[in-house]
Coordinates of N, CA, C and O in Angstrom, one line a residue:
M14 N -2.1 -14.1 -14.4 CA -2.0 -13.3 -14.3 C -0.8 -13.1 -13.8 O 0.4 -14.0 -13.8
N15 N 0.6 -11.9 -14.7 CA 2.0 -12.7 -14.6 C 2.3 -12.1 -13.1 O 2.2 -11.3 -12.4
G16 N 3.6 -13.5 -12.8 CA 4.2 -13.4 -11.1 C 4.3 -12.5 -10.1 O 4.4 -11.8 -9.4
R17 N 5.6 -11.6 -11.6 CA 7.1 -11.0 -11.8 C 5.9 -9.7 -11.3 O 6.7 -8.8 -10.9
R18 N 4.8 -9.0 -12.8 CA 4.3 -8.3 -12.3 C 3.5 -7.8 -10.6 O 3.9 -6.8 -9.7
T19 N 2.6 -8.5 -10.0 CA 2.6 -8.4 -9.3 C 3.9 -8.2 -7.7 O 3.6 -8.3 -7.0
I20 N 4.9 -9.3 -7.7 CA 5.7 -9.3 -7.2 C 6.7 -7.8 -6.8 O 6.3 -7.5 -6.1
G21 N 6.2 -7.1 -8.0 CA 6.8 -6.2 -8.2 C 5.8 -5.3 -7.5 O 6.5 -3.9 -6.9
F22 N 4.8 -4.6 -7.6 CA 3.9 -3.9 -7.4 C 4.1 -3.7 -6.0 O 4.5 -2.6 -5.0
L23 N 4.0 -5.2 -5.5 CA 3.7 -5.1 -3.6 C 5.0 -5.0 -3.5 O 4.8 -4.3 -2.5
L24 N 6.6 -4.7 -3.2 CA 7.5 -4.4 -3.6 C 7.4 -3.3 -3.9 O 8.3 -2.4 -3.1
L25 N 7.0 -2.7 -4.9 CA 7.0 -0.7 -4.6 C 6.3 -0.4 -4.1 O 7.1 0.2 -3.0
I26 N 5.2 -0.4 -3.0 CA 3.8 -0.7 -1.9 C 5.0 -0.9 -0.7 O 5.5 0.6 0.4
G27 N 5.8 -1.6 -0.4 CA 6.6 -1.3 0.5 C 7.9 -1.4 0.5 O 7.5 -0.2 1.9
L28 N 7.8 -0.5 -0.7 CA 8.8 0.0 -0.1 C 8.3 1.4 -0.5 O 9.2 2.6 1.4
V29 N 7.9 2.1 -0.8 CA 7.0 3.0 -0.1 C 7.1 3.6 0.9 O 6.8 5.0 1.8
L30 N 5.9 2.7 2.0 CA 5.7 2.8 3.0 C 6.8 2.4 3.6 O 6.5 3.0 4.6
W31 N 7.8 2.5 4.1 CA 8.8 2.2 4.3 C 9.3 3.3 4.4 O 9.9 3.2 5.7
G32 N 9.1 4.1 3.7 CA 9.8 5.8 3.3 C 9.2 6.5 3.8 O 9.8 7.3 4.3
C33 N 8.1 6.3 4.5 CA 6.5 6.9 5.1 C 7.1 7.1 6.6 O 5.9 6.9 7.0
S34 N 7.4 5.2 7.1 CA 6.4 5.4 8.5 C 8.6 5.6 9.0 O 8.6 6.2 9.0
G35 N 7.7 6.2 10.5 CA 8.4 6.6 11.8 C 7.9 6.4 12.5 O 6.4 5.7 13.2
V36 N 8.3 6.6 13.9 CA 7.4 6.3 15.8 C 6.4 7.7 15.8 O 7.1 9.1 15.1
H37 N 5.2 7.2 16.0 CA 4.5 8.4 16.4 C 5.3 9.4 17.3 O 6.2 8.7 17.9
P38 N 4.6 10.2 16.8 CA 5.3 11.8 17.2 C 4.6 11.6 18.9 O 3.7 11.7 18.9
T39 N 5.7 13.7 19.5 CA 5.1 14.2 20.5 C 3.6 14.8 19.6 O 4.3 15.1 18.9
S40 N 2.7 14.8 20.9 CA 1.5 16.1 20.3 C 2.1 17.7 19.8 O 1.4 17.9 19.1
N41 N 3.0 17.1 19.7 CA 3.8 19.3 19.5 C 4.1 18.4 18.3 O 5.0 20.0 17.6
A42 N 5.5 17.3 17.8 CA 5.6 17.4 16.6 C 4.9 18.2 15.0 O 3.4 17.6 15.1
V43 N 5.9 18.4 14.4 CA 4.4 17.9 13.1 C 4.6 16.9 12.0 O 6.1 17.4 12.3
W44 N 4.2 16.3 11.2 CA 4.7 15.6 10.4 C 4.5 15.9 9.3 O 3.2 16.9 9.2
I45 N 5.4 16.6 8.3 CA 4.9 16.8 7.0 C 5.5 15.2 5.9 O 6.6 14.5 6.0
A46 N 5.0 14.9 4.8 CA 5.8 14.2 3.7 C 5.8 14.6 2.7 O 5.8 15.9 2.6
Q47 N 7.7 14.1 2.5 CA 8.8 14.7 1.0 C 8.9 13.4 0.1 O 9.2 13.2 0.8
P48 N 8.1 13.9 -0.6 CA 6.9 13.7 -1.2 C 5.5 13.7 -1.0 O 5.5 13.3 0.6
E49 N 4.8 14.2 -1.3 CA 3.3 14.4 -0.3 C 2.8 12.5 -0.4 O 2.2 12.9 -0.4
F50 N 2.7 12.7 -1.6 CA 2.9 11.6 -2.1 C 3.9 10.1 -3.5 O 4.9 11.1 -3.6
S51 N 4.1 8.8 -2.8 CA 5.1 8.3 -4.3 C 3.8 7.8 -5.3 O 2.7 6.8 -4.9
E52 N 4.0 7.5 -6.6 CA 4.0 7.0 -7.7 C 4.3 6.6 -8.7 O 5.0 6.9 -8.8
V53 N 3.9 5.4 -9.1 CA 4.8 4.3 -10.4 C 3.8 4.7 -11.8 O 2.6 4.4 -11.3
D54 N 4.2 4.7 -12.7 CA 2.8 4.9 -13.3 C 4.4 3.9 -14.7 O 5.3 4.6 -15.6
N55 N 3.8 2.8 -15.4 CA 4.3 2.0 -16.5 C 3.6 1.8 -17.5 O 2.4 2.6 -17.6
R56 N 3.3 0.9 -18.8 CA 2.3 0.4 -19.1 C 1.1 -0.4 -18.7 O -0.4 -0.6 -19.8
L57 N 1.8 -1.0 -17.6 CA 0.0 -2.1 -16.9 C -0.4 -1.8 -16.1 O -1.4 -2.0 -15.7
Y58 N 0.1 -0.5 -15.1 CA -0.5 0.0 -13.8 C -0.6 1.7 -13.4 O 0.8 1.9 -14.3
S59 N -1.2 1.8 -13.1 CA -0.7 3.4 -12.5 C -1.0 2.7 -11.2 O -2.3 2.2 -10.5
A60 N 0.2 3.5 -10.1 CA 0.0 3.3 -8.6 C -0.2 4.2 -8.1 O 1.3 5.2 -8.2
R61 N -0.3 4.9 -7.0 CA 0.1 6.3 -6.6 C -0.7 5.5 -4.4 O -1.2 5.5 -4.9
I62 N 0.2 6.0 -3.7 CA 0.2 6.2 -2.5 C 0.5 7.0 -1.3 O 1.7 7.7 -2.0
A63 N -0.2 7.8 -1.1 CA 0.5 9.3 -0.6 C -0.5 8.2 1.2 O -1.2 7.9 1.8
P64 N 1.2 9.1 2.2 CA 0.1 9.0 3.6 C -1.0 10.0 4.2 O -0.8 11.0 3.2
Q65 N -1.9 9.8 5.7 CA -3.1 10.3 5.5 C -2.6 10.6 6.6 O -2.3 9.3 7.5
K66 N -2.9 11.7 7.5 CA -3.1 11.8 9.0 C -4.2 11.8 9.0 O -4.8 11.3 10.9
G67 N -6.3 12.0 8.4 CA -7.2 12.1 9.2 C -7.2 13.2 10.4 O -6.8 14.1 9.7
E68 N -7.0 12.6 11.7 CA -8.1 13.3 12.5 C -6.1 13.9 13.7 O -6.0 13.6 15.3
S69 N -5.4 12.8 12.9 CA -4.3 12.9 14.3 C -3.6 13.3 13.5 O -3.6 13.8 12.6
P70 N -2.4 14.0 15.2 CA -1.9 14.9 14.1 C -0.3 14.0 13.4 O 1.0 14.9 13.3
Y71 N -0.4 13.4 13.3 CA 0.5 12.1 12.5 C 0.1 10.8 11.8 O -1.1 11.2 11.8
F72 N 0.7 10.9 10.7 CA 1.1 9.8 9.6 C -0.5 8.9 10.2 O 0.6 7.5 11.1
S73 N -1.3 7.9 10.0 CA -1.9 7.4 10.8 C -2.3 6.2 9.7 O -3.0 4.7 9.9
F74 N -2.5 6.8 8.1 CA -2.7 5.8 7.6 C -2.6 5.6 5.4 O -2.0 7.3 5.4
F75 N -2.7 4.8 5.0 CA -2.1 5.6 3.4 C -3.3 5.8 3.1 O -4.3 4.2 2.5
L76 N -3.6 6.0 1.4 CA -4.7 6.8 0.7 C -3.3 5.9 -0.9 O -2.8 6.4 -0.5
L77 N -4.5 4.4 -0.8 CA -3.7 3.4 -1.7 C -4.7 4.1 -3.5 O -6.5 3.4 -3.7
T78 N -4.5 4.3 -4.8 CA -5.0 4.0 -6.2 C -4.5 3.1 -6.6 O -3.2 3.7 -7.2
L79 N -4.5 2.4 -7.5 CA -4.6 1.6 -8.5 C -5.0 0.8 -9.3 O -6.2 1.2 -9.7
T80 N -4.6 1.9 -10.9 CA -5.7 1.5 -12.2 C -5.3 0.8 -12.8 O -3.3 0.6 -13.1
N81 N -4.9 -0.2 -13.2 CA -4.9 -1.0 -14.6 C -5.2 -0.6 -15.8 O -6.3 -0.7 -16.2
K82 N -3.5 0.3 -16.0 CA -3.5 0.0 -17.7 C -3.2 -1.9 -18.3 O -3.3 -1.1 -20.0
S83 N -3.6 -2.3 -18.2 CA -3.3 -3.5 -18.6 C -4.3 -3.8 -20.0 O -5.5 -2.8 -19.7
S84 N -4.8 -4.9 -19.9 CA -5.4 -5.3 -21.4 C -6.3 -6.2 -21.1 O -7.3 -7.6 -21.0
V85 N -5.7 -6.9 -19.7 CA -5.8 -8.1 -18.7 C -6.3 -7.8 -17.7 O -6.1 -6.6 -16.4
D86 N -7.0 -8.4 -16.1 CA -7.1 -7.9 -15.1 C -5.8 -8.4 -14.1 O -5.0 -9.4 -14.9
L87 N -6.2 -7.0 -13.5 CA -5.3 -7.4 -12.5 C -5.4 -8.0 -10.8 O -5.9 -7.4 -10.5
V88 N -4.7 -9.1 -10.3 CA -4.9 -9.5 -9.4 C -3.8 -8.8 -8.3 O -2.8 -9.1 -8.4
V89 N -3.9 -8.5 -7.2 CA -3.1 -8.1 -5.6 C -3.6 -9.1 -4.5 O -5.4 -9.3 -4.4
D90 N -2.9 -9.6 -4.2 CA -2.4 -10.5 -3.7 C -1.9 -10.6 -2.4 O -0.7 -10.2 -2.3
W91 N -2.6 -9.7 -1.5 CA -2.5 -8.4 0.3 C -1.5 -9.9 0.5 O -1.0 -9.0 2.0
N92 N -2.1 -11.4 1.2 CA -1.2 -12.1 1.6 C -0.1 -11.9 1.3 O 1.0 -12.5 2.1
A93 N 1.1 -11.6 0.0 CA 1.6 -12.0 0.1 C 2.9 -10.7 0.0 O 3.7 -10.1 -0.4
S94 N 1.9 -9.8 0.7 CA 2.7 -7.8 0.5 C 3.0 -8.3 2.2 O 3.0 -8.8 2.9
Q95 N 4.0 -7.1 1.3 CA 4.6 -6.6 3.1 C 5.0 -5.7 3.4 O 4.8 -4.4 2.2
Y96 N 4.6 -5.2 5.0 CA 5.5 -3.4 5.0 C 6.3 -3.6 6.2 O 6.2 -4.6 6.6
L97 N 6.4 -2.7 5.5 CA 8.0 -2.5 5.7 C 8.6 -1.0 6.5 O 7.8 -0.2 6.4
F98 N 8.8 -1.6 8.0 CA 9.4 -0.6 9.0 C 10.4 -0.6 9.5 O 11.6 -0.8 9.6
N99 N 11.7 0.8 8.9 CA 12.6 0.3 9.1 C 13.4 -0.4 7.9 O 14.9 -0.4 8.8
G100 N 12.9 -0.7 7.3 CA 13.2 -1.2 6.5 C 12.8 -2.8 6.1 O 13.7 -3.9 6.2
K101 N 12.3 -2.8 7.5 CA 12.3 -4.6 8.3 C 10.8 -5.1 7.8 O 10.3 -4.2 7.7
P102 N 10.7 -6.4 7.5 CA 10.1 -6.4 7.1 C 8.2 -6.5 8.3 O 8.7 -7.6 9.1
Q103 N 7.4 -6.4 8.0 CA 6.8 -6.2 9.7 C 5.1 -6.4 9.4 O 4.0 -6.9 10.6
G104 N 5.0 -7.7 8.7 CA 3.4 -8.3 8.4 C 3.1 -7.8 6.7 O 4.1 -7.0 6.2
V105 N 2.2 -8.4 6.6 CA 1.2 -8.1 5.4 C 0.7 -7.0 6.2 O 0.0 -6.3 7.1
M106 N 0.3 -6.2 4.6 CA -1.0 -4.6 4.7 C -1.6 -4.9 4.9 O -2.8 -5.6 4.4
V107 N -2.8 -4.0 5.4 CA -3.4 -5.0 6.3 C -5.1 -3.3 6.2 O -3.6 -2.5 6.9
F108 N -6.2 -3.8 6.4 CA -6.8 -2.0 6.0 C -8.2 -2.9 6.6 O -8.7 -3.9 7.0
E109 N -8.8 -1.4 6.6 CA -10.5 -1.3 7.5 C -11.0 -2.5 6.7 O -11.4 -2.0 5.5
G110 N -11.9 -3.1 8.2 CA -13.3 -4.3 7.2 C -11.8 -5.8 7.2 O -13.1 -6.3 6.7
I111 N -11.2 -5.9 7.0 CA -10.8 -6.8 7.2 C -10.0 -7.9 8.2 O -9.8 -7.3 9.0
D112 N -11.1 -9.2 8.5 CA -11.4 -9.5 9.5 C -9.3 -10.3 10.3 O -9.2 -11.0 9.5
P113 N -9.8 -10.3 11.7 CA -7.8 -10.3 11.3 C -7.5 -11.6 11.4 O -6.8 -12.6 11.4
E114 N -9.1 -12.9 11.4 CA -8.9 -14.1 11.3 C -8.2 -14.5 10.7 O -7.2 -15.4 10.0
A115 N -8.5 -14.0 8.6 CA -8.4 -13.4 7.3 C -7.1 -13.8 7.7 O -6.0 -14.3 6.9
V116 N -6.3 -12.1 8.1 CA -5.0 -12.0 8.2 C -4.1 -13.2 8.5 O -3.0 -13.6 8.0
K117 N -4.2 -13.9 10.0 CA -3.6 -14.6 11.3 C -3.3 -16.0 10.5 O -2.3 -17.1 10.3
N118 N -4.5 -16.1 9.6 CA -4.5 -17.6 8.5 C -4.3 -17.7 6.8 O -4.4 -19.0 6.5
A119 N -3.7 -16.2 6.7 CA -2.5 -16.3 5.3 C -4.6 -16.5 4.3 O -3.6 -16.8 2.8
M120 N -5.3 -15.9 4.5 CA -7.0 -16.1 4.1 C -7.8 -14.8 3.7 O -8.5 -14.7 2.9
V121 N -6.7 -13.7 3.4 CA -7.3 -12.1 3.0 C -7.3 -12.7 1.2 O -6.8 -13.1 1.0
P122 N -8.9 -11.9 1.3 CA -9.1 -11.8 -0.7 C -8.1 -11.8 -0.9 O -8.1 -10.4 -1.3
L123 N -8.6 -12.3 -2.5 CA -7.3 -11.6 -3.7 C -8.2 -9.5 -3.6 O -9.3 -10.5 -4.2
D124 N -8.1 -8.6 -4.5 CA -9.3 -7.8 -5.7 C -8.1 -8.2 -6.7 O -7.6 -7.7 -6.6
T125 N -9.5 -7.6 -8.2 CA -9.2 -7.7 -8.8 C -9.1 -6.2 -9.1 O -10.6 -6.1 -8.6
V126 N -8.7 -5.7 -10.5 CA -8.5 -4.6 -11.1 C -9.0 -4.6 -12.9 O -7.7 -5.6 -13.1
A127 N -10.4 -4.3 -13.1 CA -10.7 -5.1 -14.4 C -8.9 -4.2 -15.2 O -8.9 -2.8 -14.8
P128 N -9.6 -4.4 -16.3 CA -8.8 -3.5 -17.4 C -9.3 -2.4 -17.3 O -10.3 -2.3 -17.8
G129 N -8.7 -1.3 -17.6 CA -8.6 0.1 -17.4 C -9.2 0.4 -16.3 O -10.0 2.0 -16.1
A130 N -9.5 -0.1 -14.7 CA -10.8 0.0 -13.5 C -9.7 0.9 -13.0 O -7.9 0.4 -13.1
S131 N -10.3 1.0 -12.0 CA -9.3 1.6 -11.1 C -9.7 1.5 -9.6 O -11.1 0.4 -9.7
F132 N -8.7 1.0 -8.3 CA -8.9 0.6 -6.5 C -8.7 1.5 -6.4 O -7.6 2.0 -5.9
S133 N -9.5 2.2 -4.8 CA -8.9 2.3 -4.7 C -9.1 2.1 -3.1 O -9.8 1.3 -2.5
L134 N -8.3 2.4 -1.4 CA -8.3 1.6 -0.7 C -7.5 2.6 0.2 O -6.7 3.7 0.1

């Protein structure tokens, strides 16, 4: 796995999340995302991240889809990820089902995307 590809991908996700971050609104505020999603597409992978509201009036989570277009496994190291808020790192990206102790100890399992496969969360 090329370390530069992994770092570049993680930085990209951090920048996208930074662009969609903000303070929780009051109940009468309306949140919209423009663009509705951010996407990167190159010869190695395509990545799409979109803010989601769920049942909230504000964006409360993101939907990430990653497609490996290369001929080798693409490994995502969540322990090396960064969530940016107002342009400043706030910690690693955490998803539903990840043990908080694993985050605290930087032992979040790697995710591997096989060649030609897609990964969503």
